[in-house]
Short mmCIF file of C-alpha atoms and ligand atoms in Angstrom, two decimals:
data_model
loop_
_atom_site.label_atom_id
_atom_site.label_comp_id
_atom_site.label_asym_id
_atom_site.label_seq_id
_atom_site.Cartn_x
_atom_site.Cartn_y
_atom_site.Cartn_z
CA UNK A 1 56.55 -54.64 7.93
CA UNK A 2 59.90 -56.54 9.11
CA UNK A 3 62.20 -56.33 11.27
CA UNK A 4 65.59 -57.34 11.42
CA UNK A 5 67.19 -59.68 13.70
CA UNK A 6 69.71 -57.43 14.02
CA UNK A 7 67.64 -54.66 15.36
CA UNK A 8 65.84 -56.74 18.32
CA UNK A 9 68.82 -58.15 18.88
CA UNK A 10 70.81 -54.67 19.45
CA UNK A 11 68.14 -54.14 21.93
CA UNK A 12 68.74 -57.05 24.32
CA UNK A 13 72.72 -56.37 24.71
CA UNK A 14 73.23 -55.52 27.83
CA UNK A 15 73.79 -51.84 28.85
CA UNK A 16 74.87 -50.22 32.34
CA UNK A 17 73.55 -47.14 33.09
CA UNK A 18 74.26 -44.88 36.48
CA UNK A 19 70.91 -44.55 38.22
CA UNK A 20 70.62 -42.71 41.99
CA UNK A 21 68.33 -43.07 44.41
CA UNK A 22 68.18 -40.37 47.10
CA UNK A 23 66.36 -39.41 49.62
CA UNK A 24 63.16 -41.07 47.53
CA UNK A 25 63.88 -38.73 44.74
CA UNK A 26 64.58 -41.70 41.92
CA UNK A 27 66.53 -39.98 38.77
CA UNK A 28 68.95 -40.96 36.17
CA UNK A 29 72.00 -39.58 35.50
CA UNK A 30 72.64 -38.87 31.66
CA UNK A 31 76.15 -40.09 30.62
CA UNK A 32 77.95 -37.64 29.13
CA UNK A 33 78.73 -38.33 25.10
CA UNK A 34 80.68 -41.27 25.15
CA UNK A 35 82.85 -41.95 21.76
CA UNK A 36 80.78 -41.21 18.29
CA UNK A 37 78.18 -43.74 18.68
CA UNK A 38 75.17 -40.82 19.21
CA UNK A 39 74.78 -37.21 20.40
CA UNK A 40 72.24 -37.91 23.37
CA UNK A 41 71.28 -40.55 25.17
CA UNK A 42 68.17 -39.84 26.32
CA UNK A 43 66.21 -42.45 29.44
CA UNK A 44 62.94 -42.84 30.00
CA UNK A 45 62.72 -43.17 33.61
CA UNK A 46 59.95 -42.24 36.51
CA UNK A 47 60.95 -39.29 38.21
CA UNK A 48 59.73 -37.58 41.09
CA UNK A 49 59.06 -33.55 40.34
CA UNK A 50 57.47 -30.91 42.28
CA UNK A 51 54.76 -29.31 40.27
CA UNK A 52 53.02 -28.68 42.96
CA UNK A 53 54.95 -26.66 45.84
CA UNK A 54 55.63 -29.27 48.91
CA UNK A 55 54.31 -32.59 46.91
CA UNK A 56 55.93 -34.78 44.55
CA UNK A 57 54.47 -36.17 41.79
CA UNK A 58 55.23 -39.80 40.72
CA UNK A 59 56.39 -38.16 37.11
CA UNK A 60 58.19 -40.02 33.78
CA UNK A 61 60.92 -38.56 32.38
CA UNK A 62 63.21 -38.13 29.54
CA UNK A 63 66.96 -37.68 30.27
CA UNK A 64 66.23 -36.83 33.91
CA UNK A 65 64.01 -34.22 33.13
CA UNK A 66 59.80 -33.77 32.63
CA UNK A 67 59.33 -32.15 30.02
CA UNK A 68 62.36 -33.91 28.40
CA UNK A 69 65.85 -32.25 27.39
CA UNK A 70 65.89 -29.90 24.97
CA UNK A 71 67.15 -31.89 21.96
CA UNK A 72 69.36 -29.63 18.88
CA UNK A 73 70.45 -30.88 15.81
CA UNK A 74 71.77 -29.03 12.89
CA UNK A 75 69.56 -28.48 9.68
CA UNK A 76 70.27 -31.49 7.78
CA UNK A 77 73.24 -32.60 9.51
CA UNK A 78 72.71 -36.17 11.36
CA UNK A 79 71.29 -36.47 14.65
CA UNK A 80 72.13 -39.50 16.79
CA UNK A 81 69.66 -40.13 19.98
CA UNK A 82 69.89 -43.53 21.71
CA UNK A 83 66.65 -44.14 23.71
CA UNK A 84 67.06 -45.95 26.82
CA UNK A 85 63.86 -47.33 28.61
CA UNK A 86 64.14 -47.69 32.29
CA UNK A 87 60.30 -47.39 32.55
CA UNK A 88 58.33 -50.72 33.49
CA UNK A 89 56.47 -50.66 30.07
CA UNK A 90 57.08 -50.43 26.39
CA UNK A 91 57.53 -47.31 24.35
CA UNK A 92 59.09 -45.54 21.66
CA UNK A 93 59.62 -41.99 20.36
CA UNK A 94 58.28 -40.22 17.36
CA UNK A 95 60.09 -37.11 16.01
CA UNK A 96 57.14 -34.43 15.89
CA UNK A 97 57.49 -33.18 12.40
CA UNK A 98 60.04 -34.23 11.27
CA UNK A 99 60.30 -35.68 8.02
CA UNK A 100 62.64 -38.92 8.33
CA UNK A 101 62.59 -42.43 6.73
CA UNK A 102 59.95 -44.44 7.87
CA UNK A 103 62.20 -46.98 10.25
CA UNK A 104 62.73 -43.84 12.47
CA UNK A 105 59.34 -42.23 12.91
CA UNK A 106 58.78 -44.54 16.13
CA UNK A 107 55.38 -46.10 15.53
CA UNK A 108 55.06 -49.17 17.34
CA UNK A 109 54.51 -51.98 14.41
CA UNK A 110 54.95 -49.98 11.25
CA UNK A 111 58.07 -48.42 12.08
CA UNK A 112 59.82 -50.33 14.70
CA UNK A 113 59.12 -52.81 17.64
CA UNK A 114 58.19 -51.54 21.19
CA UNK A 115 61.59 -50.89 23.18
CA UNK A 116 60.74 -53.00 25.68
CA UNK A 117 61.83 -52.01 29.43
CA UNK A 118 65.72 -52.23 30.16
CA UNK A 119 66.07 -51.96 26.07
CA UNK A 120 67.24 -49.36 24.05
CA UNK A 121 67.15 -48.38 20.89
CA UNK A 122 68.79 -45.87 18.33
CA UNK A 123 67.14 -43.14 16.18
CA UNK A 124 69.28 -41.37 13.65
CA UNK A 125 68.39 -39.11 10.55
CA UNK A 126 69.11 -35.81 8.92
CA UNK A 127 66.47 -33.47 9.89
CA UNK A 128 66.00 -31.86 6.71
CA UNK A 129 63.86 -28.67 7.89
CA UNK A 130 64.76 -25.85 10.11
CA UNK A 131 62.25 -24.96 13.09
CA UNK A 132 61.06 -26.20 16.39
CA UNK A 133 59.61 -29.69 16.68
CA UNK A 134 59.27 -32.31 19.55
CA UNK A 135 59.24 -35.47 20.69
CA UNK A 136 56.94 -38.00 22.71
CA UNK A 137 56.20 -41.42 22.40
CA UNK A 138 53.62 -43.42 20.09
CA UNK A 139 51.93 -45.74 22.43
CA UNK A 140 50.46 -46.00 25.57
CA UNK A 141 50.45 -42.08 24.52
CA UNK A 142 47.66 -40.53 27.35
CA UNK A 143 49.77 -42.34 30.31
CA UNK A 144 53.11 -41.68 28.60
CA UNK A 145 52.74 -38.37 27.64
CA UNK A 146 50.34 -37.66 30.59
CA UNK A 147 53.52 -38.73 32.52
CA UNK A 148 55.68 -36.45 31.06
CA UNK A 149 57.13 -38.12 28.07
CA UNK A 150 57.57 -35.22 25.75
CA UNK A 151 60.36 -32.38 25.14
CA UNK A 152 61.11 -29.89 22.58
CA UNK A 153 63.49 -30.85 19.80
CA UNK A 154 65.33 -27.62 17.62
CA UNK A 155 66.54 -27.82 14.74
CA UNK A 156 68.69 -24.95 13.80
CA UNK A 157 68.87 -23.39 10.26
CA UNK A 158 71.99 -24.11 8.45
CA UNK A 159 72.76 -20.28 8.04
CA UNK A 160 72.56 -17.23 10.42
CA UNK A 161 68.70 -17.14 11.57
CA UNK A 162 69.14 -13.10 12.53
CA UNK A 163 68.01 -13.96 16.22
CA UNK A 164 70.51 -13.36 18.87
CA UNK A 165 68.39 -14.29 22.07
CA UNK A 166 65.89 -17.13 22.10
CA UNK A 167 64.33 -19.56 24.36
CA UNK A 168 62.06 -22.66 24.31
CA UNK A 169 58.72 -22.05 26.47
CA UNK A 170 57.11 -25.75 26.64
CA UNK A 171 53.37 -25.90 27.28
CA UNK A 172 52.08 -28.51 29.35
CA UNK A 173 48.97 -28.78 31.66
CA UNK A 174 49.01 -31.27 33.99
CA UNK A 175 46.76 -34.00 35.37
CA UNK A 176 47.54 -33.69 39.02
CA UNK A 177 45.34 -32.34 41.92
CA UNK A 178 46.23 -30.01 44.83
CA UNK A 179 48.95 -32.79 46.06
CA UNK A 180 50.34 -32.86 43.13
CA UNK A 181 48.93 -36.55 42.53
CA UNK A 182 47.84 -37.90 39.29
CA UNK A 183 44.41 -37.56 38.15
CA UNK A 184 42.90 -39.45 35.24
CA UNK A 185 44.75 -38.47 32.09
CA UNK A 186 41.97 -40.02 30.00
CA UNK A 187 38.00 -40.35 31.29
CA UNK A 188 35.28 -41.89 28.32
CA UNK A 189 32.98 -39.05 28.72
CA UNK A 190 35.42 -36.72 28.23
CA UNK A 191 37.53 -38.60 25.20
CA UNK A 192 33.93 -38.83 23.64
CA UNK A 193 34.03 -34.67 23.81
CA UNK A 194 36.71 -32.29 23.35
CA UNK A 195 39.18 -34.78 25.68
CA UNK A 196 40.27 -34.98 29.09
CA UNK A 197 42.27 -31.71 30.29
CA UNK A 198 44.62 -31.80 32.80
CA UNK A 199 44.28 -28.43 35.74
CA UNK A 200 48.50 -27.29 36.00
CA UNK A 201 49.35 -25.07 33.76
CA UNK A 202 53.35 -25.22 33.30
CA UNK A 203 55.72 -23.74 31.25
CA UNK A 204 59.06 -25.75 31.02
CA UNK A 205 57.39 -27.65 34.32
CA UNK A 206 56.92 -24.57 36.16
CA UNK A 207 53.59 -23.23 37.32
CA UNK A 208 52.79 -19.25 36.34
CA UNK A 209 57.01 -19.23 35.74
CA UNK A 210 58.64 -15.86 36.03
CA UNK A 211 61.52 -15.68 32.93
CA UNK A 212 63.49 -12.60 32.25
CA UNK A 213 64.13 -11.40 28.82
CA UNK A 214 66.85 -9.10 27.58
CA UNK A 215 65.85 -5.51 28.00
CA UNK A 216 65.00 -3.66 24.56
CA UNK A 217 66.69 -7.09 22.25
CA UNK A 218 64.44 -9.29 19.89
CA UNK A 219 63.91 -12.74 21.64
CA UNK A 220 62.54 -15.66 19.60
CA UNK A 221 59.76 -17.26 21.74
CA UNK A 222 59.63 -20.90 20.59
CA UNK A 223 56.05 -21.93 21.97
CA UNK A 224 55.73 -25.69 21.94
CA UNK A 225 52.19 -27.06 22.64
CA UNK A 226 53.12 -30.53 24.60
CA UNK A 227 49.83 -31.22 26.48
CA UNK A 228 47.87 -33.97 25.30
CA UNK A 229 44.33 -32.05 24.87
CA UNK A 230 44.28 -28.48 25.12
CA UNK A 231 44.43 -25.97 22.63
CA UNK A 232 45.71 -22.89 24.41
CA UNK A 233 44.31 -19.23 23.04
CA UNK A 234 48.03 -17.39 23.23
CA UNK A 235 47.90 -13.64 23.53
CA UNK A 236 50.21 -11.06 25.16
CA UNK A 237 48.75 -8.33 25.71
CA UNK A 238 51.05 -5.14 24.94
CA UNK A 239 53.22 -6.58 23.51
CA UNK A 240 55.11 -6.09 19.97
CA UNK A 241 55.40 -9.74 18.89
CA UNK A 242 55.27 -11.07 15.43
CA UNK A 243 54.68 -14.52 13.93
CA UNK A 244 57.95 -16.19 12.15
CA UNK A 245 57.32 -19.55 12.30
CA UNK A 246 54.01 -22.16 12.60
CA UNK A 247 54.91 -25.09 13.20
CA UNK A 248 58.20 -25.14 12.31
CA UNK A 249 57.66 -23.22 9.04
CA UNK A 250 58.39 -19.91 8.37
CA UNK A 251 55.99 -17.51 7.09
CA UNK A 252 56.45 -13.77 6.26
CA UNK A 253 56.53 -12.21 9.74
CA UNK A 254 53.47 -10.88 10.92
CA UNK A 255 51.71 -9.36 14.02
CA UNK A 256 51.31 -12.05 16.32
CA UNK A 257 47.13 -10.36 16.70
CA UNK A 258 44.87 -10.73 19.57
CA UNK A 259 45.29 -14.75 20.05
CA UNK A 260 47.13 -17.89 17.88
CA UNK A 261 44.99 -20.87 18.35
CA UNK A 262 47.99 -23.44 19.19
CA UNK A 263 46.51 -26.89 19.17
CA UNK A 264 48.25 -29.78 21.15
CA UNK A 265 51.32 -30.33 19.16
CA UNK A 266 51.70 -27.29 17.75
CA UNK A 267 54.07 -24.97 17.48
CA UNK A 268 54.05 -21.15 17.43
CA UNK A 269 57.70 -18.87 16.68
CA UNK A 270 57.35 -15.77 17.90
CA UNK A 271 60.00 -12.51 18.06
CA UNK A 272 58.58 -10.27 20.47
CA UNK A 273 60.30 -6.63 21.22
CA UNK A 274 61.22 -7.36 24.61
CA UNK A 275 60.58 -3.66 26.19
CA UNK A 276 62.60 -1.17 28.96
CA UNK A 277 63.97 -2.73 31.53
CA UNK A 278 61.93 -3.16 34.45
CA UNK A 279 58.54 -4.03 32.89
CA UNK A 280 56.37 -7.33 32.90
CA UNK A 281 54.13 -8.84 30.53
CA UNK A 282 51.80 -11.27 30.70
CA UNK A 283 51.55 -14.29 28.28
CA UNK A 284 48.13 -15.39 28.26
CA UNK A 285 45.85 -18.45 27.44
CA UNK A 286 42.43 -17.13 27.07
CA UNK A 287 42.42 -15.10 30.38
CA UNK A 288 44.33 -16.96 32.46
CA UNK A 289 48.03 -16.21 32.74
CA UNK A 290 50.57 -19.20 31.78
CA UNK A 291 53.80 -16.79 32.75
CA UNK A 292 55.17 -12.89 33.47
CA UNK A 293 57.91 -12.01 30.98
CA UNK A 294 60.18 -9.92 32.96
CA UNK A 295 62.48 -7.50 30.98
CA UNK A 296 65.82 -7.56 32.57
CA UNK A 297 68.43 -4.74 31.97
CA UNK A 298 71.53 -6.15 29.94
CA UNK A 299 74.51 -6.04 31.67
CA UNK A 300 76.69 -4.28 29.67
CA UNK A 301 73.82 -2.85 27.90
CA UNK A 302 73.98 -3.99 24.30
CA UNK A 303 72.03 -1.59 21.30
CA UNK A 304 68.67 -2.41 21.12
CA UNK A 305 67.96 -5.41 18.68
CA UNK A 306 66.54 -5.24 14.88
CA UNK A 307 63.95 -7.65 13.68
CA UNK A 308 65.38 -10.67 11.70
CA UNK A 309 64.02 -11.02 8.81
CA UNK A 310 61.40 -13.88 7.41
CA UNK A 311 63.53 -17.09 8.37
CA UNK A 312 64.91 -19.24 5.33
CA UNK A 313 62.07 -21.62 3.89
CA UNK A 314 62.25 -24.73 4.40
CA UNK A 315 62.96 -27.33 1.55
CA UNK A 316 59.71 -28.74 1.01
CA UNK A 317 57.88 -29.87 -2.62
CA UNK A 318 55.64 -27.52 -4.06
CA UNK A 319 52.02 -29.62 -4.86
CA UNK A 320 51.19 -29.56 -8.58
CA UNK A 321 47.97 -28.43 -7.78
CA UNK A 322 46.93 -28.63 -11.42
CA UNK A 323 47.64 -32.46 -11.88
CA UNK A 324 46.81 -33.02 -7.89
CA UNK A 325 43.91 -35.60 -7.43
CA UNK A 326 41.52 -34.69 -4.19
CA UNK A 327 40.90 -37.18 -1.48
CA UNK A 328 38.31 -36.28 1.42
CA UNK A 329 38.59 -36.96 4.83
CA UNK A 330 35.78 -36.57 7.45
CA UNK A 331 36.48 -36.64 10.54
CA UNK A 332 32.81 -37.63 13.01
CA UNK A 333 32.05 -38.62 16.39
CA UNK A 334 30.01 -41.90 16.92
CA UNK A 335 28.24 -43.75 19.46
CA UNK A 336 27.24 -43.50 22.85
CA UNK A 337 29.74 -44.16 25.36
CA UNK A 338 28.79 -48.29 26.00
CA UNK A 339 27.19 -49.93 23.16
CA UNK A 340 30.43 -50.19 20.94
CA UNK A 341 32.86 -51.87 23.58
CA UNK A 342 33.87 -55.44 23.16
CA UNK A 343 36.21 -56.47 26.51
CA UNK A 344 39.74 -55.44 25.92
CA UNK A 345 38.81 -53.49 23.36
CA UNK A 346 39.43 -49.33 23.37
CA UNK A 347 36.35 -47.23 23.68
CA UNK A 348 35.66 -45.81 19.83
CA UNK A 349 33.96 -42.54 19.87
CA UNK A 350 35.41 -41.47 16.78
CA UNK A 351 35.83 -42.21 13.05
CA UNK A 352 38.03 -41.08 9.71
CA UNK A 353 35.76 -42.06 7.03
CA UNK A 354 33.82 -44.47 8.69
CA UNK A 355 36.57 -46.12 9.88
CA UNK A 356 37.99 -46.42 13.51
CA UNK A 357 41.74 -46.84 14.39
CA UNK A 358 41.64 -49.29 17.41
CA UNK A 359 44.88 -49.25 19.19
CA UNK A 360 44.47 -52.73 20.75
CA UNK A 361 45.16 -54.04 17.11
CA UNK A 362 48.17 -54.42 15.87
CA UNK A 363 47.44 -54.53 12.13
CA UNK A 364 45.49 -51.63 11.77
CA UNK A 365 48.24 -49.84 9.85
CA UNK A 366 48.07 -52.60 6.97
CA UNK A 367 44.46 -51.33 5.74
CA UNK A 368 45.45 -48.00 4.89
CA UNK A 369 42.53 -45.63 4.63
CA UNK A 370 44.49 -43.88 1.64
CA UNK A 371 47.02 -44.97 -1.05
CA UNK A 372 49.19 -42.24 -2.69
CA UNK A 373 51.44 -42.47 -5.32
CA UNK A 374 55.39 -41.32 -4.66
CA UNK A 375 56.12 -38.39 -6.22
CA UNK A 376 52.52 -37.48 -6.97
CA UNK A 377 50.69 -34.27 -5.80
CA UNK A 378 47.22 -34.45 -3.95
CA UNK A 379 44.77 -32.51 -2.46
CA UNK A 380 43.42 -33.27 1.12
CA UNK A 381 39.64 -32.07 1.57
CA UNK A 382 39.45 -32.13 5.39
CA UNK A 383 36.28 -31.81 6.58
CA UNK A 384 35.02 -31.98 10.79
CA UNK A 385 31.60 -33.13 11.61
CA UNK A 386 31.35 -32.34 15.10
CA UNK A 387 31.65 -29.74 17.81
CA UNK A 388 35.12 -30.30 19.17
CA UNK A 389 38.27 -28.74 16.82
CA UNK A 390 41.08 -31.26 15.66
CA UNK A 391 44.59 -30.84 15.46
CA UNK A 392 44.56 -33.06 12.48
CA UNK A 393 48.70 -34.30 12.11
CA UNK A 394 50.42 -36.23 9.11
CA UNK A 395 53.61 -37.85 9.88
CA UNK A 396 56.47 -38.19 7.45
CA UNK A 397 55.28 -35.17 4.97
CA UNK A 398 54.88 -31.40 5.74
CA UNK A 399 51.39 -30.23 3.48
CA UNK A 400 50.67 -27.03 2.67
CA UNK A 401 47.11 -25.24 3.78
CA UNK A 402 45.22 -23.56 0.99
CA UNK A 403 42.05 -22.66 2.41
CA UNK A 404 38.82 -22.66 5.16
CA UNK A 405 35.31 -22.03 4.84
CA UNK A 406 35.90 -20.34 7.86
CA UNK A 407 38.93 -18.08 7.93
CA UNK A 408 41.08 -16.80 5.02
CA UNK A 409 43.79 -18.34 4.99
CA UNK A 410 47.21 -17.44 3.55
CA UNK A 411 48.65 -20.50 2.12
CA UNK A 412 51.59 -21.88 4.10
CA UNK A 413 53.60 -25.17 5.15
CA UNK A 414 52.71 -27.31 8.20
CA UNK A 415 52.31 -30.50 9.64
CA UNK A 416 49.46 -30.28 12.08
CA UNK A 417 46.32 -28.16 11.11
CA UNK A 418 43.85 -27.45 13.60
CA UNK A 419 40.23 -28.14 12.34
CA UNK A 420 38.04 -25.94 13.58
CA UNK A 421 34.12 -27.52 14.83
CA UNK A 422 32.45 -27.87 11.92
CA UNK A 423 35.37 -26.24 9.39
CA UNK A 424 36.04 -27.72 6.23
CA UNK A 425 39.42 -26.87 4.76
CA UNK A 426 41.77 -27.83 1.74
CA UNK A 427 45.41 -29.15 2.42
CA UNK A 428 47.97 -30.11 -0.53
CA UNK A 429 51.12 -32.20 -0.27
CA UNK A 430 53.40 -34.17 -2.51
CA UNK A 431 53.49 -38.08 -1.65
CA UNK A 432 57.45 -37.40 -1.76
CA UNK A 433 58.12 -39.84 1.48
CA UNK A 434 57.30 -43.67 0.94
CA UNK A 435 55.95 -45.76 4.05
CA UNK A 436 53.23 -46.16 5.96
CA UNK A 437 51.66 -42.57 7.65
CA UNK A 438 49.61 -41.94 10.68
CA UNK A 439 47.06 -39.11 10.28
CA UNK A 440 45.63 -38.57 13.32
CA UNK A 441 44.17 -35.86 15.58
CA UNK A 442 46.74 -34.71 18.18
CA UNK A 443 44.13 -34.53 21.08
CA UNK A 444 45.22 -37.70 22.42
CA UNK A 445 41.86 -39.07 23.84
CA UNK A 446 40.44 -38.34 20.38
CA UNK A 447 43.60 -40.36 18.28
CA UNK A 448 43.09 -43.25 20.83
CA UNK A 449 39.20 -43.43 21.19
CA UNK A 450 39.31 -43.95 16.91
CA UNK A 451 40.51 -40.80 15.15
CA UNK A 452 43.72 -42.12 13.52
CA UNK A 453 44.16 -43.64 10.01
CA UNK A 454 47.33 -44.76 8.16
CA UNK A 455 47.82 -43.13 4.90
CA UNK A 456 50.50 -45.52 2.53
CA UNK A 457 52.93 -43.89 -0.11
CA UNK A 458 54.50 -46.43 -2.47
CU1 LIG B 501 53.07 -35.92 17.55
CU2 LIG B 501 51.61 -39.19 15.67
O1 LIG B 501 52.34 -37.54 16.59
CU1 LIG B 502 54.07 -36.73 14.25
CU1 LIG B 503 40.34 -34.42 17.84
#
């Protein structure tokens, strides 16, 4: 991969940007949209946030904020984002999701070089699907993301979605202890399991959050798993809310059920029937309550809301699954947690076919575990050896899920599955998007610890 002069150089100009400092509360003030050169400027900068009531936490942020700022862009209409990094490391951002060229996907080495501190860099491309997607940075990812490098990015459809009242709910659980100060985001004997969890449960950076909803109206609930481990077990109990979107996909609508598994970087649309004014419900993970949903009587009161119908699909290939050749992929844990660690090397606890990703080496990402030909269609036999599930993610190509030997499935688009212990399941995707692909699992531990490939389409 090479990169042009003209890109590092870009990088090194010198840029002014407004920072504060008061009271020991460091943030960074976003510009507002100077001339046409992009539509957000987002910084990466440390900023200090109260998770915990009376204690400040030592958090990274994007555009002043941790989770980062809601990003929209149009469906297939450019978006423009310069990154700035005013953190005192390298990093990047990858587009959750979204399927761009290769030069913007963010990966340190195979799609760009490290934006190194007082850099910047510029990201644009025409998000060509509809849905709710996010962002967060490729390296250094359990500190970065641990931090708080990661916001929701929307992408609206081009026509009328039917939803008149929606809001973004970002899940994140934190690594921080009862003063609010970090804990590890990433401990061996826990990477080597189902990865390290963090013990904050926030919603849009707010512990147990109270949000009001229009009384009696449809709201579209755009759940957006951020944290880097967990895999929360949604449920709202009560409630009349239907599925519209996974991932970023639509689906035909239907009842949202008892719980949605939502791996870490998943996403879950929901409409739910927001009901009378006055009552509360709970959404859940598991048991334990992540926010009350307050209904809120509208002021002046508006006729209750209809449910949209199915959102518009998005414009993804269809596999040939006729003339699709079948590639497996097993995913296994190895080795104790000692015997396998050179110095300076990252512990490996898991494999992709035998092979570990190390993310100390650079040039991992020119052995490709998989070569697919553009424009042909393939079948994806995923298959997890071990105990822990997998949100098993492809960048640069949305696949399609056809089946599980342990749930029935109905067939539908995504671009993160989550791989039950022990499941086996069928995926099937057109190689329509040439580069070099990372195929990892989304538990962050387990994509830095070895379970991360690159997958080439030429
Ligand atoms: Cu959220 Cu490599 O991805
Ligand atoms: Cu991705
Ligand atoms: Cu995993």
């Amino acid at each position: 991969m090479s990169f042009t002069r003209r890109q590092v150089l870009a990088g090194l100009t010198g840029l002014t940007v407004a920072g504060l400092s008061v009271g020991g509360v460091r943030y960074w003030l976003n510009r507002p949209l100077v001339a046409a050169e992009y539509d957000y400027q987002l910084i990466a900068a440390p900023l200090d946030l109260e998770l915990v009531p009376g204690h400040l936490t030592p958090a990274w942020g994007f555009g002043g904020q941790a989770p980062g700022m809601e990003i929209r862009a149009k469906q297939g209409e450019w978006l423009r984002v310069r990154l700035v990094n005013h953190l005192e490391e390298s990093t990047t951002i990858h587009w959750h999701g979204i399927r761009l060229p290769l030069e913007m996907d963010g990966v340190p080495y195979v799609s760009q070089l490290p934006v190194l501190p007082g850099e910047y860099f510029d990201y644009q491309f025409k998000a060509p699907d509809a849905g709710s997607f996010w962002y967060h940075p490729h390296l250094f990812s359990s500190e970065q993301l641990g931090h708080g490098l990661v916001g929701p990015l929307i992408v609206e459809e081009r026509e009328d979605s039917g939803f008149r009242h929606e809001r973004t709910l970002s899940l994140k659980t934190w690594h921080v202890d009862e003063q609010g100060a970090f804990t590890a985001f990433s401990v061996p004997r826990e990477a080597a399991r189902g990865g390290t969890p963090g013990r904050l449960s926030t919603i849009n950076g707010v512990h147990v959050p109270t949000l009001d909803l229009p009384a009696g109206q449809v709201v579209r609930l755009r759940l957006i798993n951020i944290d880097n481990t967990i895999t929360y077990r949604i449920n709202l109990p009560g409630a009349e809310a239907r599925i519209y979107a996974l991932d970023g996909n639509p689906i035909t609508p239907r009842s949202l059920g008892p719980e949605y598994r939502l791996g870490a970087g998943m996403r879950l649309d929901l409409a739910l029937r927001v009901p009378p004014a006055g009552r509360e419900l709970s959404l859940r993970n598991g048991s334990q309550r992540l926010a009350t949903l307050r209904s809120q009587a509208e002021q002046p009161v508006q006729e209750l809301g209809d449910w949209p119908s199915a959102l518009p699909a998005n414009p993804v290939a269809e596999p040939d699954l006729a003339t699709a050749q079948t590639l497996s992929f097993n995913f296994e844990w190895v080795g104790a947690l000692s015997s396998n660690l050179k110095s300076g090397a990252a512990h490996s606890f898991w494999q992709i076919n035998g092979e570990a990703w190390d993310i100390t080496d650079k040039g991992c990402a020119d052995r490709p575990i998989a070569r697919l030909k553009l424009g042909q269609s393939y079948i994806f036999e995923l298959r997890n050896m071990a105990q822990y599930p997998h949100p098993i993610h492809l960048h640069g190509m949305t696949f399609k899920v056809l089946a599980s030997d342990r749930k029935s499935i109905i067939p539908y688009f995504t671009d993160t599955y989550l791989l039950g212990k022990n499941e086996r399941a069928r995926i099937a995707l057109v190689a329509d998007n040439p580069g070099v692909w990372m195929f990892h699992c989304h538990v962050i531990d387990h994509m830095e610890t070895g379970l991360m490939a690159a997958i080439e389409v030429s």
